[in-house]
Tab-separated table of C-alpha atoms in Angstrom:
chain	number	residue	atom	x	y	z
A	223	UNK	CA	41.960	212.982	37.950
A	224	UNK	CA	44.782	210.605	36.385
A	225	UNK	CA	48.295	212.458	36.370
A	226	UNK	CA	48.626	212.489	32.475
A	227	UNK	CA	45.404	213.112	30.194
A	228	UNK	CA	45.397	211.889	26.670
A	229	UNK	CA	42.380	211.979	23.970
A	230	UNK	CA	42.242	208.476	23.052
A	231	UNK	CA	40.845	209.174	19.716
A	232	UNK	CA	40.684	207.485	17.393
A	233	UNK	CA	42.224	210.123	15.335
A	234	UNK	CA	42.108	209.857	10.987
A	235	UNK	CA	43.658	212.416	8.655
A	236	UNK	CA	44.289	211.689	4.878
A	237	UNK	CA	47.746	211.404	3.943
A	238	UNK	CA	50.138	214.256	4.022
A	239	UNK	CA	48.101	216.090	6.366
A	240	UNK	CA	50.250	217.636	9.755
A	241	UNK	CA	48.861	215.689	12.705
A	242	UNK	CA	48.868	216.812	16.178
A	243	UNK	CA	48.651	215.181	18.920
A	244	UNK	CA	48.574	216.199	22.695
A	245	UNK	CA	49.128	215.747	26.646
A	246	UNK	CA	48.236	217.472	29.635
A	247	UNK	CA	49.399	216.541	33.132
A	248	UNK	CA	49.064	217.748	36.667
A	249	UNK	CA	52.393	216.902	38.176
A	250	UNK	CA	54.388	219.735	38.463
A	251	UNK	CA	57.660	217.649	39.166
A	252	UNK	CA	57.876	215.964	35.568
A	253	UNK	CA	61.146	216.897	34.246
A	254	UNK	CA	61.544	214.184	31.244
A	255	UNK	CA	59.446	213.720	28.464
A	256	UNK	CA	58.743	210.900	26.062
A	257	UNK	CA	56.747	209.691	22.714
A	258	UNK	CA	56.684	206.359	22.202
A	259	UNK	CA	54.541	204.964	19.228
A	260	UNK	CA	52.853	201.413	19.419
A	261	UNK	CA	52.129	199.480	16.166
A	262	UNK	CA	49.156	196.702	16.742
A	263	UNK	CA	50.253	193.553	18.518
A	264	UNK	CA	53.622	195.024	19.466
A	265	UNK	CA	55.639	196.451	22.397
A	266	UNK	CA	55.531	200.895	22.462
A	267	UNK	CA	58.596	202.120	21.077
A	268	UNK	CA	60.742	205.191	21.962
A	269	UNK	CA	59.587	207.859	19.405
A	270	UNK	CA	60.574	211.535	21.011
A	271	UNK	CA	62.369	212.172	24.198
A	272	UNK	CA	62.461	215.775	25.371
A	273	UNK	CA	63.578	217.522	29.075
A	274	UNK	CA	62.872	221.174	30.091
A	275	UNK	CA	60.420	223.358	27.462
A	276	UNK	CA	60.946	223.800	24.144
A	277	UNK	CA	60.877	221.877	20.929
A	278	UNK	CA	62.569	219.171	19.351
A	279	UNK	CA	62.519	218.203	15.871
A	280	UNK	CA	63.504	214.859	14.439
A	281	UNK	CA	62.834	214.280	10.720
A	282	UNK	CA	59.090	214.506	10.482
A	283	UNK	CA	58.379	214.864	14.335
A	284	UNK	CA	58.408	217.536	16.250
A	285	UNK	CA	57.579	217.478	20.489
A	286	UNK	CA	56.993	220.696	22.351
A	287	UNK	CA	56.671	220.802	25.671
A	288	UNK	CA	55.498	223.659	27.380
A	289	UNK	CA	56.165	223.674	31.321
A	290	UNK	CA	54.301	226.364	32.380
A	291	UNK	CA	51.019	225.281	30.560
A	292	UNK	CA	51.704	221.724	31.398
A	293	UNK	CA	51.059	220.826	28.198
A	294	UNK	CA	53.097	218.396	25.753
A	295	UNK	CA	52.439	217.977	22.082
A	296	UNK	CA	53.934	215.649	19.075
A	297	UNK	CA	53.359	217.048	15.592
A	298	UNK	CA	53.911	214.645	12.751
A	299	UNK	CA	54.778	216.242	9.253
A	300	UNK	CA	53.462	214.983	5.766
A	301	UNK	CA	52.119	212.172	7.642
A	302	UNK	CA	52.307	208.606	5.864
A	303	UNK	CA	49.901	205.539	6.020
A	304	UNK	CA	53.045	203.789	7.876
A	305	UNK	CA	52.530	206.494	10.301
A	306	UNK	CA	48.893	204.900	11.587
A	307	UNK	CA	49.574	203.446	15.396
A	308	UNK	CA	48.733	204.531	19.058
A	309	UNK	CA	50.935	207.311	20.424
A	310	UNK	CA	51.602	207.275	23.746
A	311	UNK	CA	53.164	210.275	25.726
A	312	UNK	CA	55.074	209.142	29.110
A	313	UNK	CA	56.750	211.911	31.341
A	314	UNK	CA	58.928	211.355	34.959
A	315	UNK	CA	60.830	213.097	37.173
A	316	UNK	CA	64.026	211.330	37.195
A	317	UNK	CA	64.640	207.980	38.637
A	318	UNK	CA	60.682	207.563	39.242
A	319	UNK	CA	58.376	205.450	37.408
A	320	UNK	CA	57.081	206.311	33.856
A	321	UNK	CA	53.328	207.553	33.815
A	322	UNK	CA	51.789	206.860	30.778
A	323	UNK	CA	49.249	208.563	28.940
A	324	UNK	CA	46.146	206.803	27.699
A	325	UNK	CA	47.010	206.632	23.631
A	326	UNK	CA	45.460	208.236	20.959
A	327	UNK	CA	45.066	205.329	18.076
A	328	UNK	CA	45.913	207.207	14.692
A	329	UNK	CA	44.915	206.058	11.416
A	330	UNK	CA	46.388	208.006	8.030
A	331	UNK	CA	44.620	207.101	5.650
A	332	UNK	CA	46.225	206.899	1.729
B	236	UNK	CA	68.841	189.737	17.870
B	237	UNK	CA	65.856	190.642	19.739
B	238	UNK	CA	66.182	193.092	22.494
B	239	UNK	CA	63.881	192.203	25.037
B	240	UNK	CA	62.026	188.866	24.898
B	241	UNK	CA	59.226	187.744	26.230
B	242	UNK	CA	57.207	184.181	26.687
B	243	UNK	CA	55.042	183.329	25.721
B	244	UNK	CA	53.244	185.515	23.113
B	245	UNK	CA	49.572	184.217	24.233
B	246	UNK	CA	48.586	182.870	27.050
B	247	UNK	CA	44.839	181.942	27.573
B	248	UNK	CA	43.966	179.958	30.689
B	249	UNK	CA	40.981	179.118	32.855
B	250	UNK	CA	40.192	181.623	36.377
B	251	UNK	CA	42.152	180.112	39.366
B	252	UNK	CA	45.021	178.616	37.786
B	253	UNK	CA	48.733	179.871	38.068
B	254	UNK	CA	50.720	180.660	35.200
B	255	UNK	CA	54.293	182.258	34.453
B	256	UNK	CA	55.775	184.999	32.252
B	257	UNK	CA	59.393	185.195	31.580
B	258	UNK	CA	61.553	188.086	30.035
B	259	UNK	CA	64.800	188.444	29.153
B	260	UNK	CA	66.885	191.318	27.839
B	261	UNK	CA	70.348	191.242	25.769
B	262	UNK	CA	71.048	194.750	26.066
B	263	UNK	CA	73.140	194.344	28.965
B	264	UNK	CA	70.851	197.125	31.027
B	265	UNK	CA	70.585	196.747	34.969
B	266	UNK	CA	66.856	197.668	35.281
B	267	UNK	CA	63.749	195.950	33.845
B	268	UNK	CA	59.933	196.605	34.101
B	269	UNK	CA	56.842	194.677	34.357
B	270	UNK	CA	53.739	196.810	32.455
B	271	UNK	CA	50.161	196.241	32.093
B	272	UNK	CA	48.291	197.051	29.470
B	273	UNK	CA	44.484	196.945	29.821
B	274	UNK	CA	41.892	196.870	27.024
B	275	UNK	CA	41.940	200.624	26.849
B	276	UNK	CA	45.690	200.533	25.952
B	277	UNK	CA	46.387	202.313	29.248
B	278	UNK	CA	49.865	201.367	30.256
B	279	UNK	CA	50.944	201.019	34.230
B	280	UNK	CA	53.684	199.840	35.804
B	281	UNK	CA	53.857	196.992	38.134
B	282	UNK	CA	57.013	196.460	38.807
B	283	UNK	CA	60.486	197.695	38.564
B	284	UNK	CA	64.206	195.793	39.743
B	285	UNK	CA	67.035	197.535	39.334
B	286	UNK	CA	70.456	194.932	39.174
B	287	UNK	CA	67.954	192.453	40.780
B	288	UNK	CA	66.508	194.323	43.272
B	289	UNK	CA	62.929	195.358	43.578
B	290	UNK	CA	62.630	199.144	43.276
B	291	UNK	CA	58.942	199.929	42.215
B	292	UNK	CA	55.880	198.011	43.755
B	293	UNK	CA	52.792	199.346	42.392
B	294	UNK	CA	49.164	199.278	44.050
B	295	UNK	CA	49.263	195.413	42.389
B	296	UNK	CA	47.534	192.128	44.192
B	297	UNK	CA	50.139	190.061	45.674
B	298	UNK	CA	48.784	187.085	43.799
B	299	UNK	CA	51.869	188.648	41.324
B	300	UNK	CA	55.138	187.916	42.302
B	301	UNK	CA	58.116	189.421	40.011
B	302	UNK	CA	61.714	186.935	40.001
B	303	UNK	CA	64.823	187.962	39.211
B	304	UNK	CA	67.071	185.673	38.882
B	305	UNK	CA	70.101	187.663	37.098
B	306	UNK	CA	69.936	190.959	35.591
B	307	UNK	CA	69.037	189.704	32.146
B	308	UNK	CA	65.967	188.102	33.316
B	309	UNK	CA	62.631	189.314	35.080
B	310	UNK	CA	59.645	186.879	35.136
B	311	UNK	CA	56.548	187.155	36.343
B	312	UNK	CA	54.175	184.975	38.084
B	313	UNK	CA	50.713	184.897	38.581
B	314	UNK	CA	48.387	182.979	41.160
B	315	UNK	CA	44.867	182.286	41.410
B	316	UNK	CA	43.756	184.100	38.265
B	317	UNK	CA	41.162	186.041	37.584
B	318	UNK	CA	38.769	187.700	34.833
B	319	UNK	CA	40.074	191.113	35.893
B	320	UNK	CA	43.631	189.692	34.907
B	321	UNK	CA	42.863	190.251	31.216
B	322	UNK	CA	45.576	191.920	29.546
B	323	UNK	CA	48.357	192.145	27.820
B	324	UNK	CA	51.685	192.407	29.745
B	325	UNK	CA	54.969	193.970	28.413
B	326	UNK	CA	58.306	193.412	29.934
B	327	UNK	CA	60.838	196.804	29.511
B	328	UNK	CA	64.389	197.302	29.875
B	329	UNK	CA	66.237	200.518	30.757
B	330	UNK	CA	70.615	201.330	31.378
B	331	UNK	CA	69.364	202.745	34.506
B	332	UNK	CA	65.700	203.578	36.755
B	333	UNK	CA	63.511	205.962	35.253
B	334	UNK	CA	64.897	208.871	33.377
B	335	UNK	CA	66.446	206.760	30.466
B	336	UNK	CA	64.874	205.015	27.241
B	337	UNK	CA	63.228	201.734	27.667
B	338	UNK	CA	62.721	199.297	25.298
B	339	UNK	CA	59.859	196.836	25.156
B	340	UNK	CA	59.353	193.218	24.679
B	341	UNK	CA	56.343	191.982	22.633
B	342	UNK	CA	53.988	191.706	25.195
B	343	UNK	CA	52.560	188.379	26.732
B	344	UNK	CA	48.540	188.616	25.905
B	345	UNK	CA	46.715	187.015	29.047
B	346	UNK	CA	43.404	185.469	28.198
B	347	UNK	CA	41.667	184.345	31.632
B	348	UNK	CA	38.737	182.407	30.972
């Protein structure tokens, strides 16, 4: 069983639409947790970055992360065609390496 | 000003040969990352040096060897390559190991023939 579990999709929604998008992980420990989106042909970039449970909202995007369920989730608001890319959740616990989830390749579609 | 650089952008080379990656960061951070990307966009670390010493060694052949010659700069180099080598490869920088943001290069897309 790989520590973080992602749906790799692909996921498509018309435009507007709320999009959600989840992870589930295993390792108890994780303490930080991280969206990062990756357009095609380029390098994953820092989207969301969350520690302890809760939710955090940033324009459009909100991340929840729910501890006790072990369960992380990005939801994207009146999603936009510049919206379509891979999203990758990441978690650690501290100075430890990043585990990446698979992706899940988004596509809104106009 | 790009952040973190990487070259080059493509590589494609025939199985058994040797070939280099280099990466260099201008955001003055003390710790970069070697990633692999495989066709399934799964991303895993390699490698990790924090102010140029090695601090994460992954489960990876020792035909890689990671250099790091100042903190700006982390290349990578790979012998005696193989199908299975396939990827693409992003360097990452970070202010410190693990808990803080890391920006990534471009990625280096490995073709092995």
């Amino acid at each position: 069983q790989k520590e973080v579990e992602q749906d790799p999709g692909p996921l498509s929604v018309p435009e507007g639409a709320i999009v959600s998008l989840n992870c589930t992980y295993s390792n108890s420990a994780f303490q930080y947790f991280m969206w990062y989106r990756q357009y095609s042909r380029k390098g994953p970039e820092l989207l969301m970055y969350t520690y302890s449970s809760g939710n955090k909202e940033d324009g459009r995007f909100t991340a929840q992360v729910d501890k006790s369920s072990k369960y992380i989730s990005l939801f994207i608001r009146d999603s936009q065609p510049s919206d379509s890319a891979t999203y990758l959740c990441a978690m650690n616990q501290g100075a430890q390496k990043l585990v990446f989830g698979q992706g899940t390749r988004l596509t809104i579609n106009p | 000003d790009t952040a973190v650089s990487q070259t080059p952008k493509y590589l494609v080379t025939q199985m058994g040969n040797d070939k280099s990656i280099k990466c260099e960061q201008n955001l003055g951070h003390d710790t970069m990352y070697w990633y692999k990307q495989d066709s399934k966009k799964f991303l895993k670390i390699m490698f990790s040096y924090n102010n140029k010493e090695l601090i994460i060694n992954e489960t990876v052949p020792n035909r890689f060897s990671p250099k790091s010659p100042d903190k700006a700069h982390l290349n990578l180099h790979i012998n005696s390559l193989e199908l299975g080598d396939s990827a693409v490869y992003f360097c990452a920088s970070s202010s410190s190991p693990g808990g803080d943001t890391q920006y990534f290069g471009p990625g280096t897309r490995l073709t092995v023939l």
